[in-house]
PDB file of C-alpha atoms in Angstrom:
ATOM      1  CA  UNK A   1      69.229   7.008 -34.932  1.00 80.00           C
ATOM      2  CA  UNK A   2      70.110  10.565 -35.434  1.00 84.00           C
ATOM      3  CA  UNK A   3      72.832  11.791 -33.284  1.00 88.00           C
ATOM      4  CA  UNK A   4      71.056  14.888 -31.765  1.00 91.00           C
ATOM      5  CA  UNK A   5      68.051  12.855 -31.021  1.00 92.00           C
ATOM      6  CA  UNK A   6      70.250  10.146 -29.167  1.00 91.00           C
ATOM      7  CA  UNK A   7      72.019  12.685 -27.136  1.00 94.00           C
ATOM      8  CA  UNK A   8      68.770  14.327 -26.216  1.00 95.00           C
ATOM      9  CA  UNK A   9      67.434  10.825 -24.927  1.00 95.00           C
ATOM     10  CA  UNK A  10      70.483  10.338 -22.946  1.00 95.00           C
ATOM     11  CA  UNK A  11      70.333  13.804 -21.280  1.00 96.00           C
ATOM     12  CA  UNK A  12      66.893  13.256 -20.523  1.00 97.00           C
ATOM     13  CA  UNK A  13      67.542   9.752 -18.913  1.00 97.00           C
ATOM     14  CA  UNK A  14      70.291  11.423 -16.817  1.00 97.00           C
ATOM     15  CA  UNK A  15      67.970  14.131 -15.281  1.00 97.00           C
ATOM     16  CA  UNK A  16      65.326  11.239 -14.460  1.00 98.00           C
ATOM     17  CA  UNK A  17      68.076   9.234 -12.924  1.00 97.00           C
ATOM     18  CA  UNK A  18      69.582  12.129 -10.890  1.00 98.00           C
ATOM     19  CA  UNK A  19      66.109  13.110  -9.626  1.00 97.00           C
ATOM     20  CA  UNK A  20      65.151   9.713  -8.526  1.00 98.00           C
ATOM     21  CA  UNK A  21      68.361   9.378  -6.562  1.00 97.00           C
ATOM     22  CA  UNK A  22      67.614  12.175  -4.747  1.00 97.00           C
ATOM     23  CA  UNK A  23      65.692  10.673  -1.310  1.00 96.00           C
ATOM     24  CA  UNK A  24      63.516  14.101  -1.339  1.00 97.00           C
ATOM     25  CA  UNK A  25      62.052  13.290  -4.525  1.00 98.00           C
ATOM     26  CA  UNK A  26      58.194  12.649  -4.353  1.00 98.00           C
ATOM     27  CA  UNK A  27      57.693   9.582  -6.398  1.00 98.00           C
ATOM     28  CA  UNK A  28      54.109  10.099  -7.077  1.00 98.00           C
ATOM     29  CA  UNK A  29      54.574  13.843  -8.151  1.00 97.00           C
ATOM     30  CA  UNK A  30      57.497  12.716 -10.333  1.00 98.00           C
ATOM     31  CA  UNK A  31      55.337  10.095 -11.939  1.00 98.00           C
ATOM     32  CA  UNK A  32      52.685  12.622 -12.722  1.00 95.00           C
ATOM     33  CA  UNK A  33      54.970  15.129 -14.216  1.00 95.00           C
ATOM     34  CA  UNK A  34      56.725  12.629 -16.430  1.00 96.00           C
ATOM     35  CA  UNK A  35      53.452  11.186 -17.756  1.00 96.00           C
ATOM     36  CA  UNK A  36      52.161  14.681 -18.233  1.00 92.00           C
ATOM     37  CA  UNK A  37      55.161  15.721 -20.309  1.00 93.00           C
ATOM     38  CA  UNK A  38      55.002  12.528 -22.354  1.00 93.00           C
ATOM     39  CA  UNK A  39      51.512  12.386 -22.972  1.00 90.00           C
ATOM     40  CA  UNK A  40      50.513  16.127 -23.398  1.00 85.00           C
ATOM     41  CA  UNK A  41      54.016  17.370 -24.773  1.00 77.00           C
ATOM     42  CA  UNK A  42      52.169  20.794 -25.748  1.00 70.00           C
ATOM     43  CA  UNK A  43      50.808  21.204 -22.330  1.00 69.00           C
ATOM     44  CA  UNK A  44      47.415  20.135 -20.898  1.00 63.00           C
ATOM     45  CA  UNK A  45      44.600  21.876 -22.523  1.00 63.00           C
ATOM     46  CA  UNK A  46      43.702  24.723 -20.405  1.00 53.00           C
ATOM     47  CA  UNK A  47      39.765  23.698 -19.655  1.00 50.00           C
ATOM     48  CA  UNK A  48      41.074  20.348 -18.468  1.00 54.00           C
ATOM     49  CA  UNK A  49      44.199  21.614 -16.604  1.00 54.00           C
ATOM     50  CA  UNK A  50      41.800  24.091 -14.718  1.00 52.00           C
ATOM     51  CA  UNK A  51      39.197  21.402 -14.218  1.00 54.00           C
ATOM     52  CA  UNK A  52      36.965  23.930 -16.108  1.00 57.00           C
ATOM     53  CA  UNK A  53      33.064  22.601 -16.245  1.00 56.00           C
ATOM     54  CA  UNK A  54      33.602  22.843 -20.241  1.00 58.00           C
ATOM     55  CA  UNK A  55      35.945  19.777 -20.119  1.00 66.00           C
ATOM     56  CA  UNK A  56      34.204  16.520 -20.579  1.00 76.00           C
ATOM     57  CA  UNK A  57      34.325  14.288 -17.269  1.00 81.00           C
ATOM     58  CA  UNK A  58      36.337  11.583 -19.086  1.00 83.00           C
ATOM     59  CA  UNK A  59      38.914  14.147 -19.931  1.00 78.00           C
ATOM     60  CA  UNK A  60      39.184  15.249 -16.363  1.00 80.00           C
ATOM     61  CA  UNK A  61      39.209  11.649 -15.127  1.00 86.00           C
ATOM     62  CA  UNK A  62      42.150  10.938 -17.857  1.00 85.00           C
ATOM     63  CA  UNK A  63      44.198  13.501 -16.725  1.00 86.00           C
ATOM     64  CA  UNK A  64      43.645  12.382 -12.957  1.00 89.00           C
ATOM     65  CA  UNK A  65      45.189   8.937 -14.173  1.00 92.00           C
ATOM     66  CA  UNK A  66      48.454  10.387 -14.694  1.00 94.00           C
ATOM     67  CA  UNK A  67      49.064  10.595 -10.836  1.00 95.00           C
ATOM     68  CA  UNK A  68      49.346   6.859  -9.456  1.00 97.00           C
ATOM     69  CA  UNK A  69      47.408   7.989  -6.353  1.00 96.00           C
ATOM     70  CA  UNK A  70      44.380   8.147  -8.442  1.00 95.00           C
ATOM     71  CA  UNK A  71      44.424   4.752  -9.874  1.00 96.00           C
ATOM     72  CA  UNK A  72      44.243   1.189  -8.547  1.00 96.00           C
ATOM     73  CA  UNK A  73      46.473  -1.782  -9.775  1.00 97.00           C
ATOM     74  CA  UNK A  74      45.831  -5.278  -9.453  1.00 96.00           C
ATOM     75  CA  UNK A  75      48.055  -6.339  -6.934  1.00 96.00           C
ATOM     76  CA  UNK A  76      46.663  -3.662  -4.461  1.00 96.00           C
ATOM     77  CA  UNK A  77      43.796  -6.313  -4.068  1.00 95.00           C
ATOM     78  CA  UNK A  78      46.221  -9.038  -3.111  1.00 94.00           C
ATOM     79  CA  UNK A  79      46.137 -10.319   0.329  1.00 92.00           C
ATOM     80  CA  UNK A  80      49.749 -11.125   0.515  1.00 95.00           C
ATOM     81  CA  UNK A  81      50.832  -7.415  -0.501  1.00 96.00           C
ATOM     82  CA  UNK A  82      53.356  -5.656   1.636  1.00 97.00           C
ATOM     83  CA  UNK A  83      51.899  -2.349   1.538  1.00 97.00           C
ATOM     84  CA  UNK A  84      54.990  -0.419   2.809  1.00 97.00           C
ATOM     85  CA  UNK A  85      57.085  -1.793  -0.083  1.00 98.00           C
ATOM     86  CA  UNK A  86      54.334  -1.935  -2.664  1.00 98.00           C
ATOM     87  CA  UNK A  87      53.586   1.774  -2.219  1.00 98.00           C
ATOM     88  CA  UNK A  88      57.183   2.894  -2.614  1.00 98.00           C
ATOM     89  CA  UNK A  89      57.418   1.342  -6.022  1.00 98.00           C
ATOM     90  CA  UNK A  90      53.955   1.838  -7.246  1.00 98.00           C
ATOM     91  CA  UNK A  91      54.678   5.211  -8.917  1.00 98.00           C
ATOM     92  CA  UNK A  92      57.619   3.632 -10.679  1.00 99.00           C
ATOM     93  CA  UNK A  93      55.399   0.736 -11.947  1.00 99.00           C
ATOM     94  CA  UNK A  94      52.732   2.764 -13.133  1.00 98.00           C
ATOM     95  CA  UNK A  95      55.353   5.135 -14.721  1.00 98.00           C
ATOM     96  CA  UNK A  96      56.772   2.038 -16.552  1.00 98.00           C
ATOM     97  CA  UNK A  97      53.495   0.892 -17.607  1.00 98.00           C
ATOM     98  CA  UNK A  98      52.120   4.201 -19.063  1.00 97.00           C
ATOM     99  CA  UNK A  99      55.460   4.902 -20.677  1.00 98.00           C
ATOM    100  CA  UNK A 100      55.225   1.615 -22.652  1.00 98.00           C
ATOM    101  CA  UNK A 101      51.941   2.548 -23.836  1.00 96.00           C
ATOM    102  CA  UNK A 102      53.300   5.999 -25.076  1.00 95.00           C
ATOM    103  CA  UNK A 103      54.967   6.834 -28.414  1.00 94.00           C
ATOM    104  CA  UNK A 104      58.362   6.704 -26.571  1.00 95.00           C
ATOM    105  CA  UNK A 105      57.703   3.284 -25.491  1.00 95.00           C
ATOM    106  CA  UNK A 106      58.892   1.304 -29.002  1.00 94.00           C
ATOM    107  CA  UNK A 107      62.094   3.281 -28.980  1.00 96.00           C
ATOM    108  CA  UNK A 108      64.418   0.631 -28.227  1.00 96.00           C
ATOM    109  CA  UNK A 109      67.484   2.971 -27.625  1.00 95.00           C
ATOM    110  CA  UNK A 110      65.314   5.196 -25.124  1.00 97.00           C
ATOM    111  CA  UNK A 111      63.025   2.322 -23.610  1.00 98.00           C
ATOM    112  CA  UNK A 112      65.422  -0.023 -22.625  1.00 98.00           C
ATOM    113  CA  UNK A 113      67.639   2.495 -20.570  1.00 98.00           C
ATOM    114  CA  UNK A 114      64.368   4.141 -19.405  1.00 98.00           C
ATOM    115  CA  UNK A 115      63.120   0.903 -17.944  1.00 98.00           C
ATOM    116  CA  UNK A 116      66.688   0.046 -16.348  1.00 98.00           C
ATOM    117  CA  UNK A 117      66.563   3.592 -14.372  1.00 98.00           C
ATOM    118  CA  UNK A 118      63.284   2.321 -12.924  1.00 99.00           C
ATOM    119  CA  UNK A 119      64.273  -1.219 -12.500  1.00 98.00           C
ATOM    120  CA  UNK A 120      67.114  -0.190 -10.093  1.00 98.00           C
ATOM    121  CA  UNK A 121      64.520   1.411  -7.708  1.00 98.00           C
ATOM    122  CA  UNK A 122      61.624  -1.222  -8.139  1.00 99.00           C
ATOM    123  CA  UNK A 123      63.584  -4.542  -7.850  1.00 98.00           C
ATOM    124  CA  UNK A 124      64.952  -6.003  -4.816  1.00 97.00           C
ATOM    125  CA  UNK A 125      68.127  -6.177  -6.720  1.00 98.00           C
ATOM    126  CA  UNK A 126      68.951  -5.408 -10.558  1.00 98.00           C
ATOM    127  CA  UNK A 127      72.360  -6.074 -11.941  1.00 97.00           C
ATOM    128  CA  UNK A 128      74.316  -4.698 -14.639  1.00 97.00           C
ATOM    129  CA  UNK A 129      73.069  -4.324 -18.366  1.00 97.00           C
ATOM    130  CA  UNK A 130      69.434  -5.158 -17.545  1.00 98.00           C
ATOM    131  CA  UNK A 131      67.320  -5.145 -20.588  1.00 98.00           C
ATOM    132  CA  UNK A 132      63.606  -5.318 -20.673  1.00 98.00           C
ATOM    133  CA  UNK A 133      61.691  -4.458 -23.855  1.00 98.00           C
ATOM    134  CA  UNK A 134      58.277  -3.268 -23.933  1.00 96.00           C
ATOM    135  CA  UNK A 135      55.205  -4.333 -22.157  1.00 98.00           C
ATOM    136  CA  UNK A 136      57.040  -6.290 -19.495  1.00 98.00           C
ATOM    137  CA  UNK A 137      54.359  -6.913 -16.497  1.00 98.00           C
ATOM    138  CA  UNK A 138      54.950  -7.396 -12.778  1.00 98.00           C
ATOM    139  CA  UNK A 139      52.960  -8.347  -9.577  1.00 97.00           C
ATOM    140  CA  UNK A 140      54.657  -6.367  -6.946  1.00 98.00           C
ATOM    141  CA  UNK A 141      58.028  -5.757  -8.425  1.00 98.00           C
ATOM    142  CA  UNK A 142      59.878  -5.634  -5.304  1.00 98.00           C
ATOM    143  CA  UNK A 143      60.059  -9.591  -5.407  1.00 98.00           C
ATOM    144  CA  UNK A 144      62.412  -9.443  -8.261  1.00 99.00           C
ATOM    145  CA  UNK A 145      66.087 -10.295  -7.813  1.00 98.00           C
ATOM    146  CA  UNK A 146      68.113  -9.900 -11.442  1.00 98.00           C
ATOM    147  CA  UNK A 147      71.884 -10.869 -11.890  1.00 98.00           C
ATOM    148  CA  UNK A 148      74.002  -9.244 -14.631  1.00 98.00           C
ATOM    149  CA  UNK A 149      73.270  -9.307 -18.251  1.00 97.00           C
ATOM    150  CA  UNK A 150      69.868 -10.592 -18.157  1.00 98.00           C
ATOM    151  CA  UNK A 151      67.333  -9.909 -20.993  1.00 98.00           C
ATOM    152  CA  UNK A 152      63.536  -9.903 -20.826  1.00 99.00           C
ATOM    153  CA  UNK A 153      61.528  -9.631 -23.980  1.00 98.00           C
ATOM    154  CA  UNK A 154      58.197  -8.310 -25.093  1.00 97.00           C
ATOM    155  CA  UNK A 155      54.928  -8.942 -23.329  1.00 98.00           C
ATOM    156  CA  UNK A 156      56.442 -11.153 -20.338  1.00 98.00           C
ATOM    157  CA  UNK A 157      54.466 -11.634 -17.369  1.00 98.00           C
ATOM    158  CA  UNK A 158      56.757 -11.874 -14.213  1.00 99.00           C
ATOM    159  CA  UNK A 159      54.395 -12.680 -11.343  1.00 98.00           C
ATOM    160  CA  UNK A 160      56.743 -11.839  -8.237  1.00 98.00           C
ATOM    161  CA  UNK A 161      54.332 -12.554  -5.515  1.00 97.00           C
ATOM    162  CA  UNK A 162      56.525 -15.100  -4.014  1.00 97.00           C
ATOM    163  CA  UNK A 163      59.786 -13.650  -5.477  1.00 97.00           C
ATOM    164  CA  UNK A 164      61.444 -14.342  -8.674  1.00 99.00           C
ATOM    165  CA  UNK A 165      65.241 -14.681  -9.075  1.00 98.00           C
ATOM    166  CA  UNK A 166      66.678 -14.404 -12.530  1.00 99.00           C
ATOM    167  CA  UNK A 167      70.517 -15.522 -12.837  1.00 98.00           C
ATOM    168  CA  UNK A 168      73.194 -13.654 -14.717  1.00 98.00           C
ATOM    169  CA  UNK A 169      73.195 -14.028 -18.585  1.00 97.00           C
ATOM    170  CA  UNK A 170      69.375 -15.388 -18.595  1.00 98.00           C
ATOM    171  CA  UNK A 171      67.188 -14.580 -21.382  1.00 98.00           C
ATOM    172  CA  UNK A 172      63.316 -14.799 -21.106  1.00 99.00           C
ATOM    173  CA  UNK A 173      61.609 -14.508 -24.703  1.00 98.00           C
ATOM    174  CA  UNK A 174      58.580 -12.738 -25.926  1.00 98.00           C
ATOM    175  CA  UNK A 175      55.132 -13.711 -24.117  1.00 98.00           C
ATOM    176  CA  UNK A 176      56.640 -15.879 -21.542  1.00 99.00           C
ATOM    177  CA  UNK A 177      54.769 -16.129 -18.276  1.00 98.00           C
ATOM    178  CA  UNK A 178      56.712 -16.540 -15.220  1.00 99.00           C
ATOM    179  CA  UNK A 179      54.779 -17.369 -11.948  1.00 98.00           C
ATOM    180  CA  UNK A 180      55.545 -17.490  -8.267  1.00 97.00           C
ATOM    181  CA  UNK A 181      52.060 -18.221  -6.701  1.00 94.00           C
ATOM    182  CA  UNK A 182      49.401 -20.615  -7.318  1.00 89.00           C
ATOM    183  CA  UNK A 183      45.816 -21.446  -6.103  1.00 87.00           C
ATOM    184  CA  UNK A 184      44.357 -24.342  -3.916  1.00 83.00           C
ATOM    185  CA  UNK A 185      42.560 -26.610  -6.785  1.00 83.00           C
ATOM    186  CA  UNK A 186      39.463 -26.694  -4.226  1.00 81.00           C
ATOM    187  CA  UNK A 187      39.508 -23.124  -2.486  1.00 81.00           C
ATOM    188  CA  UNK A 188      40.696 -20.368  -4.936  1.00 79.00           C
ATOM    189  CA  UNK A 189      41.343 -18.149  -1.769  1.00 85.00           C
ATOM    190  CA  UNK A 190      44.059 -20.370  -0.533  1.00 84.00           C
ATOM    191  CA  UNK A 191      47.368 -19.181  -2.204  1.00 86.00           C
ATOM    192  CA  UNK A 192      50.911 -20.312  -2.320  1.00 90.00           C
ATOM    193  CA  UNK A 193      53.699 -18.333  -3.151  1.00 88.00           C
ATOM    194  CA  UNK A 194      57.145 -20.415  -3.536  1.00 94.00           C
ATOM    195  CA  UNK A 195      59.974 -18.685  -4.864  1.00 96.00           C
ATOM    196  CA  UNK A 196      60.807 -19.211  -8.627  1.00 98.00           C
ATOM    197  CA  UNK A 197      64.449 -19.519  -9.968  1.00 98.00           C
ATOM    198  CA  UNK A 198      65.560 -19.035 -13.531  1.00 99.00           C
ATOM    199  CA  UNK A 199      69.395 -19.749 -13.182  1.00 98.00           C
ATOM    200  CA  UNK A 200      72.505 -18.487 -14.716  1.00 98.00           C
ATOM    201  CA  UNK A 201      72.587 -18.585 -18.606  1.00 97.00           C
ATOM    202  CA  UNK A 202      69.031 -20.096 -18.855  1.00 98.00           C
ATOM    203  CA  UNK A 203      67.173 -19.606 -21.896  1.00 98.00           C
ATOM    204  CA  UNK A 204      63.595 -19.448 -21.885  1.00 98.00           C
ATOM    205  CA  UNK A 205      62.128 -19.665 -25.368  1.00 98.00           C
ATOM    206  CA  UNK A 206      58.820 -17.893 -26.823  1.00 97.00           C
ATOM    207  CA  UNK A 207      55.506 -18.296 -25.146  1.00 98.00           C
ATOM    208  CA  UNK A 208      56.551 -20.517 -22.383  1.00 98.00           C
ATOM    209  CA  UNK A 209      55.206 -21.017 -18.899  1.00 98.00           C
ATOM    210  CA  UNK A 210      57.062 -21.746 -15.770  1.00 99.00           C
ATOM    211  CA  UNK A 211      54.852 -22.601 -12.678  1.00 98.00           C
ATOM    212  CA  UNK A 212      55.623 -21.349  -9.103  1.00 97.00           C
ATOM    213  CA  UNK A 213      58.292 -22.964  -7.490  1.00 97.00           C
ATOM    214  CA  UNK A 214      60.476 -24.334 -10.372  1.00 98.00           C
ATOM    215  CA  UNK A 215      63.946 -23.901 -10.386  1.00 98.00           C
ATOM    216  CA  UNK A 216      65.518 -23.751 -13.878  1.00 99.00           C
ATOM    217  CA  UNK A 217      68.951 -25.041 -13.226  1.00 98.00           C
ATOM    218  CA  UNK A 218      71.981 -23.037 -14.842  1.00 98.00           C
ATOM    219  CA  UNK A 219      72.466 -23.530 -18.704  1.00 97.00           C
ATOM    220  CA  UNK A 220      69.072 -25.297 -19.068  1.00 98.00           C
ATOM    221  CA  UNK A 221      66.712 -24.378 -21.951  1.00 98.00           C
ATOM    222  CA  UNK A 222      63.410 -24.325 -22.226  1.00 98.00           C
ATOM    223  CA  UNK A 223      61.522 -24.660 -25.676  1.00 98.00           C
ATOM    224  CA  UNK A 224      58.906 -22.500 -27.382  1.00 98.00           C
ATOM    225  CA  UNK A 225      55.395 -22.922 -25.925  1.00 97.00           C
ATOM    226  CA  UNK A 226      56.436 -25.322 -23.338  1.00 98.00           C
ATOM    227  CA  UNK A 227      54.977 -25.717 -19.667  1.00 98.00           C
ATOM    228  CA  UNK A 228      57.414 -26.319 -16.960  1.00 98.00           C
ATOM    229  CA  UNK A 229      55.967 -27.845 -13.789  1.00 98.00           C
ATOM    230  CA  UNK A 230      59.231 -29.519 -12.500  1.00 97.00           C
ATOM    231  CA  UNK A 231      63.007 -28.374 -11.759  1.00 98.00           C
ATOM    232  CA  UNK A 232      65.010 -28.749 -14.720  1.00 98.00           C
ATOM    233  CA  UNK A 233      68.633 -30.331 -14.942  1.00 97.00           C
ATOM    234  CA  UNK A 234      71.933 -28.177 -15.723  1.00 97.00           C
ATOM    235  CA  UNK A 235      72.735 -27.954 -19.324  1.00 97.00           C
ATOM    236  CA  UNK A 236      69.421 -29.593 -20.435  1.00 97.00           C
ATOM    237  CA  UNK A 237      66.694 -28.611 -23.203  1.00 98.00           C
ATOM    238  CA  UNK A 238      63.343 -29.291 -22.117  1.00 98.00           C
ATOM    239  CA  UNK A 239      60.139 -29.224 -24.410  1.00 98.00           C
ATOM    240  CA  UNK A 240      56.577 -29.779 -24.216  1.00 97.00           C
ATOM    241  CA  UNK A 241      53.287 -29.716 -22.296  1.00 96.00           C
ATOM    242  CA  UNK A 242      54.152 -30.699 -19.722  1.00 97.00           C
ATOM    243  CA  UNK A 243      57.995 -30.008 -20.157  1.00 96.00           C
ATOM    244  CA  UNK A 244      60.450 -33.033 -20.462  1.00 97.00           C
ATOM    245  CA  UNK A 245      63.996 -33.232 -21.230  1.00 97.00           C
ATOM    246  CA  UNK A 246      64.582 -33.780 -24.737  1.00 97.00           C
ATOM    247  CA  UNK A 247      68.285 -33.420 -25.159  1.00 96.00           C
ATOM    248  CA  UNK A 248      71.565 -32.221 -23.518  1.00 95.00           C
ATOM    249  CA  UNK A 249      72.899 -28.874 -24.703  1.00 89.00           C
ATOM    250  CA  UNK A 250      76.292 -29.288 -26.605  1.00 87.00           C
ATOM    251  CA  UNK A 251      79.200 -27.467 -25.644  1.00 83.00           C
ATOM    252  CA  UNK A 252      79.126 -23.918 -27.149  1.00 78.00           C
ATOM    253  CA  UNK A 253      81.817 -23.184 -29.689  1.00 80.00           C
ATOM    254  CA  UNK A 254      84.630 -20.616 -28.490  1.00 77.00           C
ATOM    255  CA  UNK A 255      83.575 -17.240 -30.027  1.00 77.00           C
ATOM    256  CA  UNK A 256      85.096 -13.620 -29.275  1.00 76.00           C
ATOM    257  CA  UNK A 257      83.123 -11.085 -27.395  1.00 77.00           C
ATOM    258  CA  UNK A 258      80.595  -9.109 -29.042  1.00 79.00           C
ATOM    259  CA  UNK A 259      79.876  -5.282 -28.297  1.00 80.00           C
ATOM    260  CA  UNK A 260      76.440  -4.985 -26.439  1.00 85.00           C
ATOM    261  CA  UNK A 261      74.834  -1.732 -28.326  1.00 85.00           C
ATOM    262  CA  UNK A 262      72.349  -1.554 -25.429  1.00 87.00           C
ATOM    263  CA  UNK A 263      74.857  -2.417 -22.643  1.00 86.00           C
ATOM    264  CA  UNK A 264      76.240   0.149 -19.819  1.00 83.00           C
ATOM    265  CA  UNK A 265      79.453   0.642 -21.357  1.00 67.00           C
TER     266      UNK A 265
END
């Protein structure tokens, strides 16, 4: 990455972080301004900005969508929502998702750091060096508790309705689904929301599914495509549908620490 471009990204992130640290910042207006600058870098076309009748109705509606007060998100229809907590984080959730859908979202250097700035204001707890790649999806967001050095890869669903706790050093691979709610088999209106736990140093491989209320014990591993319906044992590897214990992890070899280019220094 070009040095000047990298420095520009870092300056912008510092500005965003500073503004969000100010209790007086209106998060809805903040979201609208940031998205406008991303999606309309040359400025909003005058007919649309002025709500001119010459502008098409879809164009005017699209511009309205930059403001999170003008859109609804699926969790707003859930009966177990906490409105006070949700509407505080909704602007940041919308900003996260619409950033990922922009040309900036695929820039790893910028994207990981941008999402980290937001995660610290969305999650109940967010540890050091949190890394989320593009198109991670949450339910409420405020039900997330994340330790240090956690990595969440592309297109992961974190359904935190009942709460999700991810321990330090854990890694969740691409296209994984982690749930903390389930429906009654006979009446879908009856919802259970047990917390789901991913312990310290757990590795969840590609396209796995973790059902609500499961506790993945420290140092356990879930294989690609597995469906985990029960708690795991520490240091064990699980695979299959439903997931079963297939082996014990060997002791890892001693290796020197490596530099994390996306860490916080």
